[in-house]
């Protein structure tokens, strides 16, 4: 049986709660960005954040760990999620409220990562996106989670991420 | 009455579950790092992550928003939390498992932010830290949350963040 009443009701409610001047997207919309972080990128982030953990910076040290080579900071990979929702979907007119994030596998330096967001909920002025980061080359899922964003009315172009 | 049986039981359980060779810290331990992000830092992070939201980069645009001036990327502020647990407490020998993060106020460019972690739970090989980012100058709390980390046995110096 293909009829899924629960899903139907959720979609109907979301549509009902959506002021047309606030949400310019719908549940199910997706967007993504991709990037391969170089050793120079990782060093630059270590300099910016102060996270100089040698697993990210020192190949000799990384060889002694279970990973065998340097990995990208998880919080830098998370920057791709911010890039997607801050520049594509919904875009710059959002306020970053909260995030849940689970790291499921390491990202090695040089691996191309794709961060994808999908609109999963809209209620009043809030939108929820599911977030997934993968390495497309080998289908490795490296991070999953969700973000909540506040969407100001278009008249007040208030923005944050 | 100062006796808090629930807290006492939690502490006793945590101690019981703590292999002495795995946890070199205890519940209540804290550590912190501080940094003021410059406009150049924010531009560098925009270049790294692709998050070129003009609220972070364009003063003229930022003036049109509720904030009135450029703010630091939330995910860059979050880098300070990674820096604390990846270099101080527990330090490099950890694996970043998950995070909950709530942004409560913007961080303006040039504001000194302090990221503090506190050990709140230890169970088997996992440690939970509460995380708080504040602007000490005006006591503004800008982010709260928690992280879960896996602590490998010291014999295998496996590390991630």
mmCIF file of C-alpha atoms in Angstrom, chain A residues 36-152:
data_model
loop_
_atom_site.group_PDB
_atom_site.id
_atom_site.type_symbol
_atom_site.label_atom_id
_atom_site.label_comp_id
_atom_site.label_asym_id
_atom_site.label_seq_id
_atom_site.Cartn_x
_atom_site.Cartn_y
_atom_site.Cartn_z
ATOM 1 C CA UNK A 36 38.478 18.481 -1.078
ATOM 2 C CA UNK A 37 40.478 19.976 1.797
ATOM 3 C CA UNK A 38 44.208 20.174 1.177
ATOM 4 C CA UNK A 39 46.957 19.968 3.805
ATOM 5 C CA UNK A 40 47.314 23.739 3.430
ATOM 6 C CA UNK A 41 43.583 24.189 4.130
ATOM 7 C CA UNK A 42 43.855 22.087 7.272
ATOM 8 C CA UNK A 43 46.932 24.012 8.433
ATOM 9 C CA UNK A 44 45.085 27.269 7.791
ATOM 10 C CA UNK A 45 42.154 26.096 9.905
ATOM 11 C CA UNK A 46 44.504 24.987 12.690
ATOM 12 C CA UNK A 47 46.004 28.480 12.654
ATOM 13 C CA UNK A 48 42.545 30.084 12.717
ATOM 14 C CA UNK A 49 41.023 27.948 15.448
ATOM 15 C CA UNK A 50 44.036 26.959 17.499
ATOM 16 C CA UNK A 51 43.165 23.286 17.049
ATOM 17 C CA UNK A 52 46.704 22.065 16.409
ATOM 18 C CA UNK A 53 45.977 18.423 17.187
ATOM 19 C CA UNK A 54 48.824 16.627 15.356
ATOM 20 C CA UNK A 55 46.454 14.101 13.818
ATOM 21 C CA UNK A 56 45.486 16.872 11.419
ATOM 22 C CA UNK A 57 48.951 18.273 10.801
ATOM 23 C CA UNK A 58 51.695 15.722 11.350
ATOM 24 C CA UNK A 59 51.838 12.767 8.950
ATOM 25 C CA UNK A 60 54.386 10.951 11.104
ATOM 26 C CA UNK A 61 52.124 11.211 14.135
ATOM 27 C CA UNK A 62 49.043 10.274 12.117
ATOM 28 C CA UNK A 63 50.786 7.081 10.977
ATOM 29 C CA UNK A 64 50.897 5.924 14.594
ATOM 30 C CA UNK A 65 47.106 6.223 14.943
ATOM 31 C CA UNK A 66 44.305 3.988 13.747
ATOM 32 C CA UNK A 67 43.787 6.310 10.776
ATOM 33 C CA UNK A 68 47.267 5.969 9.328
ATOM 34 C CA UNK A 69 47.231 9.449 7.792
ATOM 35 C CA UNK A 70 46.124 12.991 8.518
ATOM 36 C CA UNK A 71 42.413 13.712 8.755
ATOM 37 C CA UNK A 72 40.484 16.939 8.327
ATOM 38 C CA UNK A 73 39.095 18.646 11.453
ATOM 39 C CA UNK A 74 35.454 17.620 11.914
ATOM 40 C CA UNK A 75 34.518 21.215 12.615
ATOM 41 C CA UNK A 76 36.066 22.279 9.317
ATOM 42 C CA UNK A 77 34.020 19.673 7.443
ATOM 43 C CA UNK A 78 31.040 21.140 9.274
ATOM 44 C CA UNK A 79 31.898 24.445 7.623
ATOM 45 C CA UNK A 80 30.577 22.987 4.371
ATOM 46 C CA UNK A 81 27.154 22.570 5.958
ATOM 47 C CA UNK A 82 27.209 26.224 6.965
ATOM 48 C CA UNK A 83 28.253 27.078 3.406
ATOM 49 C CA UNK A 84 25.263 25.238 1.949
ATOM 50 C CA UNK A 85 22.599 26.780 4.123
ATOM 51 C CA UNK A 86 24.275 30.188 4.295
ATOM 52 C CA UNK A 87 24.696 30.602 0.553
ATOM 53 C CA UNK A 88 22.268 28.203 -1.192
ATOM 54 C CA UNK A 89 19.349 26.803 0.800
ATOM 55 C CA UNK A 90 17.783 28.785 2.355
ATOM 56 C CA UNK A 91 20.590 31.274 1.638
ATOM 57 C CA UNK A 92 21.931 34.307 3.421
ATOM 58 C CA UNK A 93 18.686 35.399 5.048
ATOM 59 C CA UNK A 94 18.799 32.895 7.902
ATOM 60 C CA UNK A 95 19.766 32.849 11.547
ATOM 61 C CA UNK A 96 21.643 29.777 12.745
ATOM 62 C CA UNK A 97 19.847 28.566 15.871
ATOM 63 C CA UNK A 98 21.104 25.069 16.651
ATOM 64 C CA UNK A 99 22.746 21.940 15.309
ATOM 65 C CA UNK A 100 23.040 18.243 16.046
ATOM 66 C CA UNK A 101 26.037 16.578 14.481
ATOM 67 C CA UNK A 102 27.322 13.007 14.472
ATOM 68 C CA UNK A 103 30.662 12.070 12.969
ATOM 69 C CA UNK A 104 30.569 8.600 11.486
ATOM 70 C CA UNK A 105 33.888 8.308 9.637
ATOM 71 C CA UNK A 106 37.076 10.347 9.180
ATOM 72 C CA UNK A 107 37.703 12.609 6.194
ATOM 73 C CA UNK A 108 41.237 12.237 4.897
ATOM 74 C CA UNK A 109 43.132 15.151 3.453
ATOM 75 C CA UNK A 110 42.455 15.343 -0.274
ATOM 76 C CA UNK A 111 39.146 13.474 -0.171
ATOM 77 C CA UNK A 112 36.320 15.300 -1.892
ATOM 78 C CA UNK A 113 33.435 15.758 0.547
ATOM 79 C CA UNK A 114 29.884 16.665 -0.403
ATOM 80 C CA UNK A 115 27.684 18.371 2.177
ATOM 81 C CA UNK A 116 23.976 18.102 1.415
ATOM 82 C CA UNK A 117 21.027 19.665 3.197
ATOM 83 C CA UNK A 118 17.356 18.803 2.814
ATOM 84 C CA UNK A 119 14.386 20.749 4.138
ATOM 85 C CA UNK A 120 12.594 18.423 6.555
ATOM 86 C CA UNK A 121 10.439 20.755 8.621
ATOM 87 C CA UNK A 122 8.897 24.213 8.584
ATOM 88 C CA UNK A 123 7.024 25.602 11.543
ATOM 89 C CA UNK A 124 6.232 29.242 12.191
ATOM 90 C CA UNK A 125 9.515 31.047 11.440
ATOM 91 C CA UNK A 126 11.749 27.989 11.894
ATOM 92 C CA UNK A 127 13.084 25.578 9.315
ATOM 93 C CA UNK A 128 14.770 22.260 9.992
ATOM 94 C CA UNK A 129 17.275 20.778 7.568
ATOM 95 C CA UNK A 130 18.737 17.311 7.663
ATOM 96 C CA UNK A 131 22.448 17.361 6.908
ATOM 97 C CA UNK A 132 24.669 14.681 5.434
ATOM 98 C CA UNK A 133 28.335 14.781 4.496
ATOM 99 C CA UNK A 134 29.638 12.034 2.251
ATOM 100 C CA UNK A 135 32.711 11.154 0.229
ATOM 101 C CA UNK A 136 31.092 10.452 -3.158
ATOM 102 C CA UNK A 137 34.065 8.513 -4.501
ATOM 103 C CA UNK A 138 33.506 5.633 -2.075
ATOM 104 C CA UNK A 139 30.011 6.462 -0.762
ATOM 105 C CA UNK A 140 31.428 6.941 2.740
ATOM 106 C CA UNK A 141 29.059 8.816 5.047
ATOM 107 C CA UNK A 142 31.252 10.984 7.279
ATOM 108 C CA UNK A 143 28.699 13.071 9.171
ATOM 109 C CA UNK A 144 24.953 13.217 9.699
ATOM 110 C CA UNK A 145 22.718 15.543 11.637
ATOM 111 C CA UNK A 146 20.319 18.436 11.455
ATOM 112 C CA UNK A 147 20.229 22.196 11.822
ATOM 113 C CA UNK A 148 17.496 24.582 12.883
ATOM 114 C CA UNK A 149 17.359 28.028 11.331
ATOM 115 C CA UNK A 150 15.227 31.065 11.964
ATOM 116 C CA UNK A 151 13.890 32.724 8.838
ATOM 117 C CA UNK A 152 13.251 36.448 9.230
#
